[in-house]
Coordinates of C-alpha atoms and ligand atoms in Angstrom, one line a residue:
X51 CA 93.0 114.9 105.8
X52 CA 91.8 111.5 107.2
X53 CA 91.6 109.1 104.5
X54 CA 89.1 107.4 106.9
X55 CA 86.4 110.0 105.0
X56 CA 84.3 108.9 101.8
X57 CA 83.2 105.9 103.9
X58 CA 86.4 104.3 104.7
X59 CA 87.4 102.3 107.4
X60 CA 89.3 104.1 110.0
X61 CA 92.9 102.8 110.1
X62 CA 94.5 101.8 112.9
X63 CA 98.6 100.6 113.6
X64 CA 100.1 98.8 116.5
X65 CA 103.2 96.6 117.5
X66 CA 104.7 94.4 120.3
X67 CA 108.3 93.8 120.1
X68 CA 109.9 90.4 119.1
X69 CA 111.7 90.5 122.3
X70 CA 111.0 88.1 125.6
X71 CA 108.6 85.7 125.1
X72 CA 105.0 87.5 125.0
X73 CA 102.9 87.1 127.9
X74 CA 98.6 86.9 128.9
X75 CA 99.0 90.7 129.2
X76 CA 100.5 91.5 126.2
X77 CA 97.7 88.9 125.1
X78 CA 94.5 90.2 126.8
X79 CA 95.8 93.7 126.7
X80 CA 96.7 94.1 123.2
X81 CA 96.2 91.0 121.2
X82 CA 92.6 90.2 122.4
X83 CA 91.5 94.0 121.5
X84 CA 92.8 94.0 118.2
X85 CA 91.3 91.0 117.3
X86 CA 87.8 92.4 118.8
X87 CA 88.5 95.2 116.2
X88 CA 89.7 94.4 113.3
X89 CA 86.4 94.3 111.0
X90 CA 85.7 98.0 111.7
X91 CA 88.9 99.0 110.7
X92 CA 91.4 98.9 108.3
X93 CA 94.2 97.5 110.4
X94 CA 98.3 97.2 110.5
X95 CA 99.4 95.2 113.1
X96 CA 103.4 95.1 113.2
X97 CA 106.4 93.1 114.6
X98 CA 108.6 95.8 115.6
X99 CA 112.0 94.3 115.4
X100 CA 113.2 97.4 114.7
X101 CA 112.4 98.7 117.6
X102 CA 113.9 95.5 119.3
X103 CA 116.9 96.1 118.7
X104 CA 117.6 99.2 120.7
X105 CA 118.3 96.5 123.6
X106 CA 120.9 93.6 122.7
X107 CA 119.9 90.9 120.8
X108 CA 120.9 87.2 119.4
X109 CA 120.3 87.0 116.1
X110 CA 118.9 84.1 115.7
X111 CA 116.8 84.2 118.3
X112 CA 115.5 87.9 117.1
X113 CA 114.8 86.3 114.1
X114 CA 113.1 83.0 115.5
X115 CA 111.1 85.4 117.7
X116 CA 110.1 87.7 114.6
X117 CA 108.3 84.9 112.7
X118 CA 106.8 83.4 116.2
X119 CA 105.2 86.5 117.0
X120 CA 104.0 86.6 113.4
X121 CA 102.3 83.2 113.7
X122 CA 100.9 84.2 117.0
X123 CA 98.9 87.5 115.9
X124 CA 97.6 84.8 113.7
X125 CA 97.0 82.1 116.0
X126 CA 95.1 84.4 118.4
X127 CA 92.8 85.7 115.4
X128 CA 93.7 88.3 113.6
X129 CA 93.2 87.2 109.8
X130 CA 96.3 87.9 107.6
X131 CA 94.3 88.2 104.4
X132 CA 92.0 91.2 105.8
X133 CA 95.1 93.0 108.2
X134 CA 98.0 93.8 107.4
X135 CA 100.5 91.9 109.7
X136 CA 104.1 92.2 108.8
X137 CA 107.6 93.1 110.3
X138 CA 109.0 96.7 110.7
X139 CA 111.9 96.0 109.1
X140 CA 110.0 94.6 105.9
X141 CA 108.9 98.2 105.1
X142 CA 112.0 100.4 104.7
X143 CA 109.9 103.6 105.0
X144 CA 109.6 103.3 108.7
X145 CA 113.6 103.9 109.2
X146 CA 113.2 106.6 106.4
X147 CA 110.9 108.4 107.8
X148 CA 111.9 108.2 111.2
X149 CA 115.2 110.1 110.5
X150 CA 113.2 113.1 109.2
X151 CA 110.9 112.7 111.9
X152 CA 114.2 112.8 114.7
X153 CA 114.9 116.4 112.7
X154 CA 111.2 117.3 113.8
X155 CA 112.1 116.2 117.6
X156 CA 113.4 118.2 120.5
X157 CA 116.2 116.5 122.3
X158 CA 113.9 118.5 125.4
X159 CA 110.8 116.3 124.4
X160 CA 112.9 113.1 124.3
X161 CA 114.6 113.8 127.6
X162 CA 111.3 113.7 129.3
X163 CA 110.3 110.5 128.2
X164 CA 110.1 108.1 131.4
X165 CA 110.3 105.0 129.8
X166 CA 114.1 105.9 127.8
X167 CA 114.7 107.2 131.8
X168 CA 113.6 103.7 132.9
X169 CA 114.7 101.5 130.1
X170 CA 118.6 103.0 130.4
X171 CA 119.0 103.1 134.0
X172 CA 118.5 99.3 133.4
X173 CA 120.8 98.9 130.6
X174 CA 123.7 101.2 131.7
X175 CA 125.8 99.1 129.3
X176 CA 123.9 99.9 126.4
X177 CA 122.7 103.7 126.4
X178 CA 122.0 103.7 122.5
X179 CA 121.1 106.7 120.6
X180 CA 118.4 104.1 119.0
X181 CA 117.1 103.6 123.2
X182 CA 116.7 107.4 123.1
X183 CA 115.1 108.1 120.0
X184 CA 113.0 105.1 120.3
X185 CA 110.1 107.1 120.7
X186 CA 110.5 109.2 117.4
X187 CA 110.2 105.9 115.3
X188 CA 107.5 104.7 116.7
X189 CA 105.6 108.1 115.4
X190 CA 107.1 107.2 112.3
X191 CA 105.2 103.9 112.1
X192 CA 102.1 104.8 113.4
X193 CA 102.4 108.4 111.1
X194 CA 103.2 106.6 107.8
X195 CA 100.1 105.1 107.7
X196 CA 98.0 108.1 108.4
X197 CA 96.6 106.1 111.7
X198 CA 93.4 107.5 113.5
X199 CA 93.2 105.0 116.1
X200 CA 96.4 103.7 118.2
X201 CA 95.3 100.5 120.5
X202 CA 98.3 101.1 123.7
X203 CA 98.9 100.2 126.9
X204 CA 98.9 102.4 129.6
X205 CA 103.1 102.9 129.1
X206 CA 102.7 104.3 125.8
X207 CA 100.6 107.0 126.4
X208 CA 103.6 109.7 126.8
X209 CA 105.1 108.5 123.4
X210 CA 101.4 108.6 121.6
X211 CA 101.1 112.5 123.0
X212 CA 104.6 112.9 121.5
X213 CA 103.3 111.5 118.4
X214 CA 101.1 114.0 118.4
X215 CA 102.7 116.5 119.1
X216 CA 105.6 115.5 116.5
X217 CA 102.3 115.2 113.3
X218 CA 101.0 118.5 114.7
X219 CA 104.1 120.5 114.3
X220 CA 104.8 119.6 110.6
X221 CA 101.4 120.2 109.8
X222 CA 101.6 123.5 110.9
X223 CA 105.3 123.6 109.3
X224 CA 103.9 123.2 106.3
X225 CA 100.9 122.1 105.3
X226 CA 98.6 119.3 106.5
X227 CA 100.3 115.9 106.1
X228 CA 99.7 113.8 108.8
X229 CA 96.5 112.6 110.6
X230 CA 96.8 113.2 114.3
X231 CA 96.4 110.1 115.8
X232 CA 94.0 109.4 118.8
X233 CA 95.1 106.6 121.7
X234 CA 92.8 104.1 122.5
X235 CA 93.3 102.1 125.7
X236 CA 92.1 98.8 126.3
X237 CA 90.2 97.2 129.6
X238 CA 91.7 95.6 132.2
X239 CA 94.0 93.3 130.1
X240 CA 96.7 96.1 129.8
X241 CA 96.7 96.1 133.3
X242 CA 97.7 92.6 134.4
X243 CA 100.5 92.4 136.7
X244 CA 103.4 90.6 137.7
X245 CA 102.7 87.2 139.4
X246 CA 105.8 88.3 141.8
X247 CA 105.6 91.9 142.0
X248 CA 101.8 92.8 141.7
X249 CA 102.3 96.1 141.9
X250 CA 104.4 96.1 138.8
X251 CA 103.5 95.1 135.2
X252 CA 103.6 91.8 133.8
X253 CA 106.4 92.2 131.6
X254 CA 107.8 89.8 128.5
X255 CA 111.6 90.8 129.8
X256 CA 110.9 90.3 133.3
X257 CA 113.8 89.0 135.0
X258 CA 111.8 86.2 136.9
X259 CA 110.0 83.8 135.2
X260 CA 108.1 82.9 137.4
X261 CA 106.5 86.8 136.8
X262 CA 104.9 86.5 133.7
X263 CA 102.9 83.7 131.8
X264 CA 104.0 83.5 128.4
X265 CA 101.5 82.4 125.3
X266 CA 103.1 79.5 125.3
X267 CA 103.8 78.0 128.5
X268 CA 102.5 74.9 128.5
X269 CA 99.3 74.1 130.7
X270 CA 101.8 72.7 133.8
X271 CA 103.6 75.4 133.8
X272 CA 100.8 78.2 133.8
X273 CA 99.2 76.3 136.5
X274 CA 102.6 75.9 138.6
X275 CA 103.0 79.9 138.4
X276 CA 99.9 80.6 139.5
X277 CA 100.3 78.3 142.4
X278 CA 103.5 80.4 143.3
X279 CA 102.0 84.0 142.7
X280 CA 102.3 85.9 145.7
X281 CA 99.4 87.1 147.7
X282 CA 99.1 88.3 151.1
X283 CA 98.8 87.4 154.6
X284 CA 95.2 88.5 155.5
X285 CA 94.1 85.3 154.1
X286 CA 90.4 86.5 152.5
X287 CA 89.4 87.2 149.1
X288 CA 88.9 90.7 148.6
X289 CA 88.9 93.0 145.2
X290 CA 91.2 95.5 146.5
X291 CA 94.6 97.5 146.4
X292 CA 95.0 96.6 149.5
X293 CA 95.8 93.2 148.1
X294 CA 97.0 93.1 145.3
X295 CA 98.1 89.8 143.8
X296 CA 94.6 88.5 145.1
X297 CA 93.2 91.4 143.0
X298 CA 95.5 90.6 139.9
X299 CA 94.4 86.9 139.8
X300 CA 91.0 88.1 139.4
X301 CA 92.0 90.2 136.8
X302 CA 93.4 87.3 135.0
X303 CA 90.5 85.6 135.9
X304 CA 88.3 88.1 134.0
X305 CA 89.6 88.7 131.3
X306 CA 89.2 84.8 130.5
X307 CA 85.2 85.0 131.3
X308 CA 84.7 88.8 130.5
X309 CA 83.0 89.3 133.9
X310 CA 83.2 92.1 136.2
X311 CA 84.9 91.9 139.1
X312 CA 82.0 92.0 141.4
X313 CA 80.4 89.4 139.2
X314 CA 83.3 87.1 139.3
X315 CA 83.7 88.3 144.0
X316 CA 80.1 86.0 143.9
X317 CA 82.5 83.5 143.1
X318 CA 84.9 84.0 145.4
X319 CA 83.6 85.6 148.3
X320 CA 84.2 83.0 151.4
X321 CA 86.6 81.1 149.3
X322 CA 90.3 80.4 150.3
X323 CA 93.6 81.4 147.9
X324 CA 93.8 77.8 146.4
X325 CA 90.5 77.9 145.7
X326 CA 91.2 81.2 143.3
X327 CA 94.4 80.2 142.3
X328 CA 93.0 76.6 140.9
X329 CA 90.3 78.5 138.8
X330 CA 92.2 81.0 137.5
X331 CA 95.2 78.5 136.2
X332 CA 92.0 76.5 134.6
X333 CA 90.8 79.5 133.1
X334 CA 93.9 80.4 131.3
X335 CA 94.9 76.9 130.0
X336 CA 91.7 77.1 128.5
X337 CA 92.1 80.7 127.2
X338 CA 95.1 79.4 125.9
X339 CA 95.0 76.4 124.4
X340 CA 93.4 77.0 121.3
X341 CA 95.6 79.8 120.5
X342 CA 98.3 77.6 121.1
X343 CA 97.3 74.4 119.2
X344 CA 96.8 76.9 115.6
X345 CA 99.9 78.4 116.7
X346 CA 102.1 75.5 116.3
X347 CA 100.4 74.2 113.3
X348 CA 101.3 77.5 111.5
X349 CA 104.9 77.7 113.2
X350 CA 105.6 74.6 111.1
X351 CA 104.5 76.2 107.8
X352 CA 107.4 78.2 106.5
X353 CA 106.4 79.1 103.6
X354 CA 103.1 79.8 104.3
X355 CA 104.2 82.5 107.1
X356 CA 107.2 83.9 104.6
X357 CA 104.1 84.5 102.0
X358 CA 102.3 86.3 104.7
X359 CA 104.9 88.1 105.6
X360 CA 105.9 89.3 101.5
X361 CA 102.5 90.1 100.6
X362 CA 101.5 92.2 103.9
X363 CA 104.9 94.1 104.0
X364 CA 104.5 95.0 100.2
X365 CA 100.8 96.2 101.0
X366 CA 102.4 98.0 104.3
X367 CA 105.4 99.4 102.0
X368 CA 102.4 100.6 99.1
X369 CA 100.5 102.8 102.0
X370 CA 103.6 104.2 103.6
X371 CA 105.5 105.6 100.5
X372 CA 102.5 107.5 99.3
X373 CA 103.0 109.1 102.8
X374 CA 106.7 109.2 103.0
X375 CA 106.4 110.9 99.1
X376 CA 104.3 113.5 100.2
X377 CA 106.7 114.3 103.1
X378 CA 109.9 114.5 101.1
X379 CA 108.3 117.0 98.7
X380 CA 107.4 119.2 101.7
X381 CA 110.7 119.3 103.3
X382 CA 112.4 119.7 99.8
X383 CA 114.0 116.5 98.9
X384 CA 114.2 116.4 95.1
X385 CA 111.8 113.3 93.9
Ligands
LIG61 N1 106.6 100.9 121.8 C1 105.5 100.0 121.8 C2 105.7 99.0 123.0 O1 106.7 98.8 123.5 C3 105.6 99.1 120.6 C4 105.3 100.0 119.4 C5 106.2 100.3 118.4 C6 104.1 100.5 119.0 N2 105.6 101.1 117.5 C7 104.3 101.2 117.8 C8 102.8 100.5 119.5 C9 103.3 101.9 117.1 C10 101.8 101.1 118.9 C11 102.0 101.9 117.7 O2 104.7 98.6 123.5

């Protein structure tokens, strides 16, 4: 069923959302592995606005955000001639077959899912039937394109197994359709945490700013959040839970120089928190500013971005309707 046989490249799909502004998480934990894999596959990397919009949004900003985030897959090296990087809502088929898809879902399965759970008990305001059956369109856009490989974070693990779940029974419906896609998690990028809550994930929405570094911050900025990430009072470097902003500023700190923690503790060991925190700000200014240099040259070029984004979402749009064709016929739409 895979069209990765007859010596094809494997095919792999993810997305961040154009919401918030996206962080050195979302950047180490997604972008960085994507770009690490994107010759062995064939590769669809998506700006799901879409999927943004199940929380409020200002459309302008939505829209500003959209094309940012396209520039910045870019910017962080993922070539636009060899992927294909485009926005959901370019590519009609995802909304299409998402509502067959939602006909394929339990209200049970969705009622389980801990991030809807999460996600409304912070937006009481705003329970959306889009919040709750977020998780069905995201099978949609990773089924449309008969994806083995999924790159996620640790958070979007249930919805991948529902993914599954959701491909496995329509193949067995009727006949096989779908390829059943596999997760693939990346190091310790997806694991970065909040400069202010440790424990918790760095998150593009989090209320304080002062949480997460965005792409973008500039160099004073990164360096003045580090300075302020909260640590502990025992006052020694250690790589441990027991302390666990110490242990996330390593983190950050290797996922700049690729070391292992223990490797990067010979460093360390003896040193004082201002020691660490210096070298991990200078790390990620320097992680960053590459990415961020290309990024505003490209931010600038309108038209070159708004051709990226036709000629990718037409390519996107070729792939998924053979898909979403074959799924009409089996579920007996006249076509
Ligand atoms: N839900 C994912 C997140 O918030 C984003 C996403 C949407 C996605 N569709 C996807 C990720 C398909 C991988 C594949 O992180």
């Amino acid at each position: 069923m895979s069209e990765s046989i007859n010596n094809k490249k494997p095919r792999i799909f993810s997305g961040i959302q154009p919401s918030g502004n996206i962080t050195i998480g979302n950047y180490y934990g997604a972008l960085k592995n994507w770009v690490a894999m994107q010759d062995e596959y064939e590769a669809l990397f998506c700006v799901v606005d879409l999927h943004a919009i199940t929380l409020k949004q200002e459309p302008g900003k939505l829209r500003a955000k959209t094309r940012e985030l396209i520039a910045l897959y870019i910017a962080a090296g993922l070539d636009p001639v060899t992927n294909i990087i485009y926005p959901q809502s370019h590519v009609r088929q995802h909304a299409e077959l998402s509502w067959i898809l939602n006909c394929f879902t339990y209200m049970g399965e969705l009622n389980r899912m801990t991030q809807f759970k999460d996600k409304s008990s912070k937006n009481e305001a705003n329970i959306n039937a889009g919040l709750y059956t977020y998780p069905v369109l995201m099978a949609a856009d990773i089924l449309l394109f008969q994806t083995d490989i999924v790159p996620i974070g640790d958070d979007q693990k249930q919805h991948l197994e529902l993914t599954r779940d959701i491909a496995q029974r329509f193949n067995h419906t009727y006949s096989d359709t779908f390829v059943v896609p596999e997760a693939f998690f990346g190091k310790v990028g997806a694991r970065i945490k909040s400069l202010q809550e440790p424990t918790a994930k760095m998150s593009k929405s989090d209320a304080n700013p002062n949480g997460a570094i965005a792409l973008l911050d500039e160099p004073n900025v990164i360096t003045n959040k580090i300075k302020r990430a909260v640590t502990d009072s025992v006052g020694e470097i250690n790589y441990t839970d027991k302390q666990p902003g110490v242990k996330n500023l390593i983190d950050i700190y290797c996922c700049k120089t690729g070391e292992t923690a223990e490797q990067a503790m010979n460093k360390f060991e003896g040193q004082n928190y201002g020691f660490l925190k210096k070298e991990v700000a200078e790390a990620t200014v320097e992680e960053l500013r590459p990415v961020q240099e290309k990024f505003y040259q490209l931010i600038k070029d309108k038209k070159y971005l708004d051709e990226i984004i036709k000629t990718n979402s037409e390519k996107a749009s070729y792939i998924a309707e053979k898909t979403l064709r074959k799924v009409k016929k089996k579920v007996g739409f006249i076509i």
